[in-house]
Short mmCIF file of C-alpha atoms in Angstrom, two decimals:
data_model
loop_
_atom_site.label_atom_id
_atom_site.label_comp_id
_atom_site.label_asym_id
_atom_site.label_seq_id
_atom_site.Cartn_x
_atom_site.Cartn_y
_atom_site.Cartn_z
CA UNK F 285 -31.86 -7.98 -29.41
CA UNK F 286 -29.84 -10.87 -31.20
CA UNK F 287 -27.65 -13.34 -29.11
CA UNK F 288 -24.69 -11.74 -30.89
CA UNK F 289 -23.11 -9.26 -29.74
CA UNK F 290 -21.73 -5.70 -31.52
CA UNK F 291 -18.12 -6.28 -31.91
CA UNK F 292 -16.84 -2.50 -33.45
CA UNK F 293 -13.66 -0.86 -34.15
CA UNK F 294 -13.87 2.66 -34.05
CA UNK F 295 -13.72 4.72 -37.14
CA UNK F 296 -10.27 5.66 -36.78
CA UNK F 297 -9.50 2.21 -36.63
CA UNK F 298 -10.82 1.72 -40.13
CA UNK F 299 -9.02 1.29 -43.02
CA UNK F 300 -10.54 4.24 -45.17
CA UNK F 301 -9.25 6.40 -48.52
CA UNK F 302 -10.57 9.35 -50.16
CA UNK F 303 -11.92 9.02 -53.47
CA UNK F 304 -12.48 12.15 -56.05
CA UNK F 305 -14.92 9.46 -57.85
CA UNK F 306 -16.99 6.34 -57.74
CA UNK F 307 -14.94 3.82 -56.86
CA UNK F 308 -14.39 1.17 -59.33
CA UNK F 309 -12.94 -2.29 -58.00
CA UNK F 310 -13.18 -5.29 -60.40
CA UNK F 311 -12.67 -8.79 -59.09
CA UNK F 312 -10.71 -11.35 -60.72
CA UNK F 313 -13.15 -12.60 -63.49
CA UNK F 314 -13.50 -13.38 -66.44
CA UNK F 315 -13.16 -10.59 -69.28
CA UNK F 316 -16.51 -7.93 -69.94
CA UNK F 317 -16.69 -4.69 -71.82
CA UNK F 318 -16.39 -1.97 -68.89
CA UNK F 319 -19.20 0.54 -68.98
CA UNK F 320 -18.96 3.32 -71.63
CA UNK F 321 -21.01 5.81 -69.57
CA UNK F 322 -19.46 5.59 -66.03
CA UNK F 323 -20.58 8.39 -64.17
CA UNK F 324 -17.82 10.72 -62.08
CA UNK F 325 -19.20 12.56 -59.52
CA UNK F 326 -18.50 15.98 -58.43
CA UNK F 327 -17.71 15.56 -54.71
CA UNK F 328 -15.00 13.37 -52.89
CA UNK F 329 -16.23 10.16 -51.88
CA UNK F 330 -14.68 8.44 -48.54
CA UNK F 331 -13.96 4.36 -48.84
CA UNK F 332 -13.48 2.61 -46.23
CA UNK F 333 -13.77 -1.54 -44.92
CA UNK F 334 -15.58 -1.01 -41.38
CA UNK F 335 -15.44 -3.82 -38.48
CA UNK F 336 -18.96 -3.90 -37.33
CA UNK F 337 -20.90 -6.51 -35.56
CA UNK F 338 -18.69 -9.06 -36.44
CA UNK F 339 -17.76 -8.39 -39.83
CA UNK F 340 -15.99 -6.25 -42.29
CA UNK F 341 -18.52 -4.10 -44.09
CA UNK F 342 -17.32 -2.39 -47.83
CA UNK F 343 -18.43 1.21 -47.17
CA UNK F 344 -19.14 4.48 -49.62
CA UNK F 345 -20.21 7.54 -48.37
CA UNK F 346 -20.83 10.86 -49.90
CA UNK F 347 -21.09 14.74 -49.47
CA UNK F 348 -20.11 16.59 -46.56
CA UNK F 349 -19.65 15.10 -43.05
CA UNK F 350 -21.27 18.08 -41.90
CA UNK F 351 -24.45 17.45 -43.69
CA UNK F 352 -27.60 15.39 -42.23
CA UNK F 353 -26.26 11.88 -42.84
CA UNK F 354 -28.42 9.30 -44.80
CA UNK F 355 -27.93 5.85 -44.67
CA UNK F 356 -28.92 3.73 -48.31
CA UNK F 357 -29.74 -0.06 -47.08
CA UNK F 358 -29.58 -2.28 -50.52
CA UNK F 359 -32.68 -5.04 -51.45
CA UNK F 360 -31.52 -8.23 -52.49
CA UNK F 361 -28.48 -9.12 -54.61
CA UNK F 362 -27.79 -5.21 -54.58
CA UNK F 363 -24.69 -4.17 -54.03
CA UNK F 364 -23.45 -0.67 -53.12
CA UNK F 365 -22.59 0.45 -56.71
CA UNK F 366 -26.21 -0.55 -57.69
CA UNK F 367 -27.73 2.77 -56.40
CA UNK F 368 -27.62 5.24 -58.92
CA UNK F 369 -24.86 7.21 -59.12
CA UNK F 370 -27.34 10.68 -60.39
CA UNK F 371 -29.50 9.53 -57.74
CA UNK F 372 -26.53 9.94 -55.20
CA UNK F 373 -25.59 13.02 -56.48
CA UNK F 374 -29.05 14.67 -56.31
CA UNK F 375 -29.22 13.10 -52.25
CA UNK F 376 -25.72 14.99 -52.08
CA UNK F 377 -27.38 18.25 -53.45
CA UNK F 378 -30.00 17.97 -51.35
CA UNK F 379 -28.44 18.07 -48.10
CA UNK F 380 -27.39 14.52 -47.36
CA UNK F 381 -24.11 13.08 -46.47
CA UNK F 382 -24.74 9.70 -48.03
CA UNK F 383 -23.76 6.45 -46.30
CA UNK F 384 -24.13 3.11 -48.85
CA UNK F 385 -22.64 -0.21 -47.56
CA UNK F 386 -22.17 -3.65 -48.89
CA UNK F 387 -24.67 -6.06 -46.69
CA UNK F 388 -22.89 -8.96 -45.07
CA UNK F 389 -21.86 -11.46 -47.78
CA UNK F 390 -22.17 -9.51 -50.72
CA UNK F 391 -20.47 -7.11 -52.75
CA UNK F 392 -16.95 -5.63 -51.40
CA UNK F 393 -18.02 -6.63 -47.59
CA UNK F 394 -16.97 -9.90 -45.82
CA UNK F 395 -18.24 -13.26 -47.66
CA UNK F 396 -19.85 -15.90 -45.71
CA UNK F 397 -19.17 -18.78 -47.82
CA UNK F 398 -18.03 -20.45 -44.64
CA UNK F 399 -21.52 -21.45 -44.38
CA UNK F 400 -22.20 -23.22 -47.59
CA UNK F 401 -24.76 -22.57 -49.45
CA UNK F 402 -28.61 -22.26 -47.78
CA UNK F 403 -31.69 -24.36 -48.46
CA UNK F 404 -34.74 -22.89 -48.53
CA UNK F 405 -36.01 -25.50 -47.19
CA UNK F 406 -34.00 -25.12 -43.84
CA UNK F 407 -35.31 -20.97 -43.60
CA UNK F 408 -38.76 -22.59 -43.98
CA UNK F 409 -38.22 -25.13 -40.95
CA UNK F 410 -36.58 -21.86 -38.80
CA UNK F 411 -39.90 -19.72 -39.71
CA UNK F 412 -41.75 -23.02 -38.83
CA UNK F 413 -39.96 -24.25 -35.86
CA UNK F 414 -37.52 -21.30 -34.79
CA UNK F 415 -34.34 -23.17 -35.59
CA UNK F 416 -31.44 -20.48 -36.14
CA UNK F 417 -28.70 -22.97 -36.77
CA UNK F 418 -30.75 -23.70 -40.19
CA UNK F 419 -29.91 -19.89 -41.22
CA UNK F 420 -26.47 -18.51 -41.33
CA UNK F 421 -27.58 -14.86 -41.04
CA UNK F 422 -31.29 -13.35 -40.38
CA UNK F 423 -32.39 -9.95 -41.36
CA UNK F 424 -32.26 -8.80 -37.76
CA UNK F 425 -28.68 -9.73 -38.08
CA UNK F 426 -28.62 -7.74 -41.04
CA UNK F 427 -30.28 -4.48 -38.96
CA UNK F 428 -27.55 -5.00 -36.32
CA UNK F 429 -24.68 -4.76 -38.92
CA UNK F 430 -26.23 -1.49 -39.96
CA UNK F 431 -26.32 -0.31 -36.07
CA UNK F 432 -23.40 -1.14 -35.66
CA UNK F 433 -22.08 0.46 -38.74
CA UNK F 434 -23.30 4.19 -37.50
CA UNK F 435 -21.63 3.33 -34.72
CA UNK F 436 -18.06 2.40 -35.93
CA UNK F 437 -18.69 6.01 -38.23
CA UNK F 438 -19.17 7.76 -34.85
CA UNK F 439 -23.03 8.90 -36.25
CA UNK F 440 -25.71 8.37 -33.43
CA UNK F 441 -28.15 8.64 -35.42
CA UNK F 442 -29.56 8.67 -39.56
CA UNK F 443 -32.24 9.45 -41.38
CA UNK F 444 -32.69 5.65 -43.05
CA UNK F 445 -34.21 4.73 -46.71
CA UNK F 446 -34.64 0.55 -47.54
CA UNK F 447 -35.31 -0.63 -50.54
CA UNK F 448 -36.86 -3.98 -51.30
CA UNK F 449 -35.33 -6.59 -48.74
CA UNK F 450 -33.71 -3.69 -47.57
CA UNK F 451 -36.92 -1.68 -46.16
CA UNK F 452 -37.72 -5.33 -44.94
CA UNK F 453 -34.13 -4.75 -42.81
CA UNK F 454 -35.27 -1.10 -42.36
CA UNK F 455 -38.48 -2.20 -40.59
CA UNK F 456 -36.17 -4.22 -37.94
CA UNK F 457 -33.82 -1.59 -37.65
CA UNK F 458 -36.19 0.80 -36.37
CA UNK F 459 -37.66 -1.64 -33.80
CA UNK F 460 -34.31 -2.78 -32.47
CA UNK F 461 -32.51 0.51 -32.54
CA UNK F 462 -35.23 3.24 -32.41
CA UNK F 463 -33.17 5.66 -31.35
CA UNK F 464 -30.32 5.69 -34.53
CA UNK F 465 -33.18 6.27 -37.10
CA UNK F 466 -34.30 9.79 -37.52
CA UNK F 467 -36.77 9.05 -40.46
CA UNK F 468 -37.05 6.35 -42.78
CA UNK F 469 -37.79 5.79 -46.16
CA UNK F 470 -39.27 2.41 -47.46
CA UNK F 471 -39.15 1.98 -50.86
CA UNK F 472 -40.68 -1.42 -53.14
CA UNK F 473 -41.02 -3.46 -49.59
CA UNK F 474 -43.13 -5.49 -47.85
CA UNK F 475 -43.66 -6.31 -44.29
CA UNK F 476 -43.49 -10.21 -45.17
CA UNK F 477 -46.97 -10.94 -44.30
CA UNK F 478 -49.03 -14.07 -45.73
CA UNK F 479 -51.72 -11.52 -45.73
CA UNK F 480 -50.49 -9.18 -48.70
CA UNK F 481 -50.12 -10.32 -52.42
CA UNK F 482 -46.54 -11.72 -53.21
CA UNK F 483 -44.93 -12.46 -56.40
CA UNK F 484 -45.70 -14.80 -58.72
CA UNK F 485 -44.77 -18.46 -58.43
CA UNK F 486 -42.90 -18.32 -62.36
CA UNK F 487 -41.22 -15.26 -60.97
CA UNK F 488 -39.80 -16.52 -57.84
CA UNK F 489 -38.95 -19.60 -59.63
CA UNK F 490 -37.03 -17.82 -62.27
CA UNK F 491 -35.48 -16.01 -59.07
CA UNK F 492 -34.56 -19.24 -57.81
CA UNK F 493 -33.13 -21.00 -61.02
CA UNK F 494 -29.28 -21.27 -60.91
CA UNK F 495 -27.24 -18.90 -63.47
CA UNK F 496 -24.96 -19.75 -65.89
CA UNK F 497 -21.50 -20.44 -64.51
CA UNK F 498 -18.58 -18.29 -64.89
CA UNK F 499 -16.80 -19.93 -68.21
CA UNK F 500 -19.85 -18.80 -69.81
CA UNK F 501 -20.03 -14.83 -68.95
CA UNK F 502 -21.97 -14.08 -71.98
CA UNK F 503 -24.89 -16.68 -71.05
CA UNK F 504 -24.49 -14.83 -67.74
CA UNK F 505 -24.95 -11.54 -68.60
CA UNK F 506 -28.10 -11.79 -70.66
CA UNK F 507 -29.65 -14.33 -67.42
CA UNK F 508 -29.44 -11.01 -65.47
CA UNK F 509 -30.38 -8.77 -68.30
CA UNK F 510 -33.52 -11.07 -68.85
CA UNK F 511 -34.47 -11.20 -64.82
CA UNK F 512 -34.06 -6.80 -64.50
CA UNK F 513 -35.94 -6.61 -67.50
CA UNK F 514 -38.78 -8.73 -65.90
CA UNK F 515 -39.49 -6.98 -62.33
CA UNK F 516 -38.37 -3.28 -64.26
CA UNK F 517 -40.47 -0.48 -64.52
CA UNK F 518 -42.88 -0.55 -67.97
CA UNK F 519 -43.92 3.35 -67.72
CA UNK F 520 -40.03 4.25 -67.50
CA UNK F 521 -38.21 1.06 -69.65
CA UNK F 522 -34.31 1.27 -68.75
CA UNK F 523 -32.47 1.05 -72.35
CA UNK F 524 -31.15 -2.59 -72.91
CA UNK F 525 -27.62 -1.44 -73.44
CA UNK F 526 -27.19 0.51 -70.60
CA UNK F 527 -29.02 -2.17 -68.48
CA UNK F 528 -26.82 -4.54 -69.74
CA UNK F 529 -23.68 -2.07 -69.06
CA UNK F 530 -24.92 -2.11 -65.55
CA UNK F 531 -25.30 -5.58 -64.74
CA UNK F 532 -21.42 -6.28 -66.80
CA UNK F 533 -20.47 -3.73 -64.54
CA UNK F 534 -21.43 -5.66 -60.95
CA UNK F 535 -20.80 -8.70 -62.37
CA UNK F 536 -16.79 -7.50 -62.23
CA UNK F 537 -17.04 -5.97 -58.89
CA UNK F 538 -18.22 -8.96 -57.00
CA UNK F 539 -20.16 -12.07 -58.06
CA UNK F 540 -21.30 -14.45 -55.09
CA UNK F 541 -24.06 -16.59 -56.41
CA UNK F 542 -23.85 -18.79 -52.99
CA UNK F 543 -24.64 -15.87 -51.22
CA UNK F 544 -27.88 -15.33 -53.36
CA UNK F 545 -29.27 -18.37 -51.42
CA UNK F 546 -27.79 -17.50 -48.01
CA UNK F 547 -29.89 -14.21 -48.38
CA UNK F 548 -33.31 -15.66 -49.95
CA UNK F 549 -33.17 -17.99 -46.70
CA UNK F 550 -32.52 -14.71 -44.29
CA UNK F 551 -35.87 -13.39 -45.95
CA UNK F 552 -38.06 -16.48 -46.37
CA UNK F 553 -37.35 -17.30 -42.54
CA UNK F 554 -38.14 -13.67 -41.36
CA UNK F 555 -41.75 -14.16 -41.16
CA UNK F 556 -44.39 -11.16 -40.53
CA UNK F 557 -42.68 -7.80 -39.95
CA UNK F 558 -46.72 -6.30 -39.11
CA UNK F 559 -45.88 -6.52 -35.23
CA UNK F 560 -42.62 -4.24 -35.48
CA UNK F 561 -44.62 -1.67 -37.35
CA UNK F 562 -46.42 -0.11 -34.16
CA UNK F 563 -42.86 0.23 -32.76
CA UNK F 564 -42.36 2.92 -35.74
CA UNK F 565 -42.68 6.71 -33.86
CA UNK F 566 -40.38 8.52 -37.14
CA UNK F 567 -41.63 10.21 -39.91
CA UNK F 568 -41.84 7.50 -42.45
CA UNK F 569 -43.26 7.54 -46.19
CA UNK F 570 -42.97 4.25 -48.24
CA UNK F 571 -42.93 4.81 -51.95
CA UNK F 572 -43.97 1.88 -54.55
CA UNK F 573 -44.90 1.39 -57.65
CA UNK F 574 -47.80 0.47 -59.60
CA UNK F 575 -46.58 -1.96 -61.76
CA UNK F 576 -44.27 -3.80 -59.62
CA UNK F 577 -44.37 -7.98 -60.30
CA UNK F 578 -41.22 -8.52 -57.52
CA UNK F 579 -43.49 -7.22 -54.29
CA UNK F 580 -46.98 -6.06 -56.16
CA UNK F 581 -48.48 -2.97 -54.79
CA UNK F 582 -50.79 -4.15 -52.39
CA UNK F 583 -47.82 -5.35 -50.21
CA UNK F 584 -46.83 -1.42 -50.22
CA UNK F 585 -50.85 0.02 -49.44
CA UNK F 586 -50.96 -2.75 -46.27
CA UNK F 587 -47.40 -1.24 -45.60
CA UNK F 588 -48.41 2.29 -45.17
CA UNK F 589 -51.77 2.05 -43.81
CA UNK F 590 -50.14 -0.02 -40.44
CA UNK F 591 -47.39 2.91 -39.90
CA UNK F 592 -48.73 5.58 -37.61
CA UNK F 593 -49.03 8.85 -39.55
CA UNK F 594 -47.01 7.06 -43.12
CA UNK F 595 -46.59 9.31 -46.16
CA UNK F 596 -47.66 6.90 -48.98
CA UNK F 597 -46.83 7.80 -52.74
CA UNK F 598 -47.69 5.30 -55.25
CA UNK F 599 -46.17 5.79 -58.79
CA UNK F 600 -48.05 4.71 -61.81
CA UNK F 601 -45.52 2.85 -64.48
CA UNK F 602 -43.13 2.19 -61.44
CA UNK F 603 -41.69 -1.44 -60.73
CA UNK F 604 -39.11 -2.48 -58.65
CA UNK F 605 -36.40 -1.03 -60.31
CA UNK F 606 -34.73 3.79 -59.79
CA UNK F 607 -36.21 4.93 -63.54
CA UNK F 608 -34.09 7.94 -64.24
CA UNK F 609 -36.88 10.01 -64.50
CA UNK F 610 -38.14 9.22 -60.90
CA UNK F 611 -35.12 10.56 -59.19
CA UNK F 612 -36.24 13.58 -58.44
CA UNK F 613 -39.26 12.50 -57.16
CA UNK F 614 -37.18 9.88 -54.75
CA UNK F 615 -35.01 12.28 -53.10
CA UNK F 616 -38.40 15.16 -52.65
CA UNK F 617 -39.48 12.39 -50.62
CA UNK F 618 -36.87 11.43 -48.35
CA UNK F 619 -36.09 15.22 -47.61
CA UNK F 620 -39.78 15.41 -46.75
CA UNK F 621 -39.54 12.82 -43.76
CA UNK F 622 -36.23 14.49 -43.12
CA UNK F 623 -37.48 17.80 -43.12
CA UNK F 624 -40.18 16.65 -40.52
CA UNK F 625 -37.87 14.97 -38.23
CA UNK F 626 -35.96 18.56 -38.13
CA UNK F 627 -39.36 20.00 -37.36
CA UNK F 628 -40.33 17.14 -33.82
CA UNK F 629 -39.96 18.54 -30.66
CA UNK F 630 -36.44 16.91 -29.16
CA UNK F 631 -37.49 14.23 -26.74
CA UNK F 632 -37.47 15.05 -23.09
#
C-alpha cells in the first residue's frame, strides 16, 4: 500500500447538492461562447466535494442510489464533464448509478500547485532510481484517492471502467484494493510496458509543447481543437464545431496547465503495470480501437491477452476519443462484465 494514509470524512460529512442537470461551473476566465447544445439530463444528479485520502475530490454521480454503482475513472487532462453526457445517460438506463470524479489536481477537485510544476525528467530518475520526492503524486496515489472515495460514499464495492491513464489507475486499483472492484472495464490503456508499441515521438512532443497562455483564448482553443483532432477517431470524425464547443466548454470549468505536467510525470514514472495484471480475479474486458495514434492497438491486444479470462473487443475506425455512435456499444460492454460479476459464486 502507499506510505500515506486514507484520511476520509464520511459522506454525511460532505458538502453535497442535488442537481436536476449537469452541473455547469465556469471558472474565472477569460470570455468563450458557452456551448449551444448543452445536454440536460433526465435524472437528478448529486454534487458533492468529498475529503478522501487527503484531498477534496469534485464529485458527480448519477441514477439511482439503489442501482449497481459504477465508478468512471478519467485518462489524462479529462475532467469529469469530459464523459459524455448521452453516454451517462445510456449507463443510467442501463442499470448503473454512475460515480465520475475530478482526479487529484484537476478539474473541480483540490489543485496541487503547491508542488510546482513537474519535470519529466525527475519521473524518469523515480522510474530509474525509485525517488518519490521527484513526483508529487503517483498513479497508485491516484488508485487510493479512488478507494478512498467509495469509501467516504459509504459503497464497498463498484463495478470500475478506466479510460486511457485512467485504466492505467484502474489496473492499480484492482491490485491494491481487490476487494472494492466488482468488474472493470479498461478502455484505450496500456499496461506501461517498454514491450508494447507507444505513441509516436511528434505526438508526444506535440503533447508536451506548452499552450498558448490565457490572454490569448482564441490561440488556445484551436491548440486543443488541433491535439483532439489528432489522437480522434477517423471511422467516427467528431464535427469541428461541436469539438470545439467541447473543449470552450472545459476550458471555463477549470484550466490547470501546471497540472498537465504534474500528471505526465505520475505516468512516465509508473513503469510496467504487467506484474499487477495476474492480481486481476474480476470479470474484465478492455475495449480499444483500431486506429488509435495516443496508445496504438497493440498496447490493448498485450493488455487483454495477460488478464485471466479478458473480454477483448477491438473497434475498427476507433481512436482514443467516445464517437457518438459507439455508445451503445460501450455501455453493452460494461453491463457484460457486470452482468458476470452478478452471475460468480459469493466468496466463502
Amino acid at each position: 500500500m502507499d506510505k500515506h494514509s486514507p484520511s476520509i470524512s464520511s459522506a454525511a460529512a460532505a458538502e453535497e447538492r442535488l442537481e436536476p442537470a449537469e452541473e455547469t461551473c465556469f471558472a474565472d476566465t477569460p470570455t468563450m461562447s458557452k456551448p449551444s447544445h448543452t445536454h440536460r439530463p433526465v435524472h437528478a444528479q448529486r454534487v458533492q466535494n468529498l475529503h478522501a485520502n487527503g484531498v477534496t475530490l469534485h464529485v458527480v454521480r448519477d441514477g439511482p442510489p439503489t442501482a449497481e454503482p459504477l465508478l468512471l475513472i478519467p485518462g489524462f487532462a479529462m475532467q469529469l464533464t469530459d464523459w459524455p453526457r448521452g453516454l451517462i445517460d445510456q449507463l443510467v438506463e442501463a442499470g448503473f448509478h454512475v460515480i465520475r470524479f475530478d482526479l487529484r489536481d484537476m478539474g473541480l477537485s483540490e489543485s496541487m500547485d503547491s508542488h510546482g510544476q513537474a519535470g519529466l525528467v525527475q519521473a524518469v530518475l523515480w522510474r530509474t532510481f525509485g525517488a518519490s520526492a521527484m513526483v508529487p503524486y503517483t498513479l497508485a496515489d491516484l488508485a487510493d484517492d479512488a478507494a478512498a472515495l467509495l469509501t467516504a460514499l459509504e459503497v464497498p464495492s463498484a463495478h470500475v471502467c478506466g479510460v486511457s491513464m485512467g485504466g492505467m489507475v484502474a489496473q492499480h486499483l484492482v491490485a491494491r484494493h481487490p476487494q472494492r472492484v466488482r468488474s472493470l472495464t479498461l478502455m484505450m490503456t496500456t499496461t506501461g510496458s517498454p514491450w508494447v508499441p507507444r505513441a509516436s515521438p511528434l505526438l508526444l512532443s506535440r503533447l508536451q509543447m506548452e499552450p498558448p497562455s490565457w490572454n490569448q483564448s482564441e490561440a488556445l482553443v484551436q491548440h486543443f481543437v488541433n491535439l483532439y483532432s489528432a489522437i480522434g477517431s477517423p471511422g467516427f470524425p467528431e464535427p469541428t464545431h461541436e469539438l470545439r464547443e467541447r473543449v470552450e466548454a472545459g476550458l471555463k470549468r477549470s484550466y490547470r496547465p501546471q497540472a498537465l505536467s504534474r500528471q505526465m510525470a505520475a505516468v512516465v514514472s509508473d513503469g510496467d503495470c504487467t506484474p499487477l495484471l495476474r492480481t486481476i480475479h474480476v470479470p474484465t474486458v478492455v475495449i480499444h480501437g483500431s486506429d488509435d495514434v495516443m496508445v496504438p492497438v497493440g498496447a490493448g491486444r498485450d493488455l487483454a491477452r495477460r488478464i485471466p479470462g479478458a473480454i477483448y473487443d477491438e473497434i475498427p475506425g476507433l481512436g482514443h476519443d467516445f464517437p457518438r455512435a459507439l455508445w451503445p456499444r460501450f455501455v453493452r460492454n460494461i453491463a457484460q462484465v457486470a452482468r458476470q460479476a452478478r452471475q460468480r459464486p459469493a466468496s466463502p
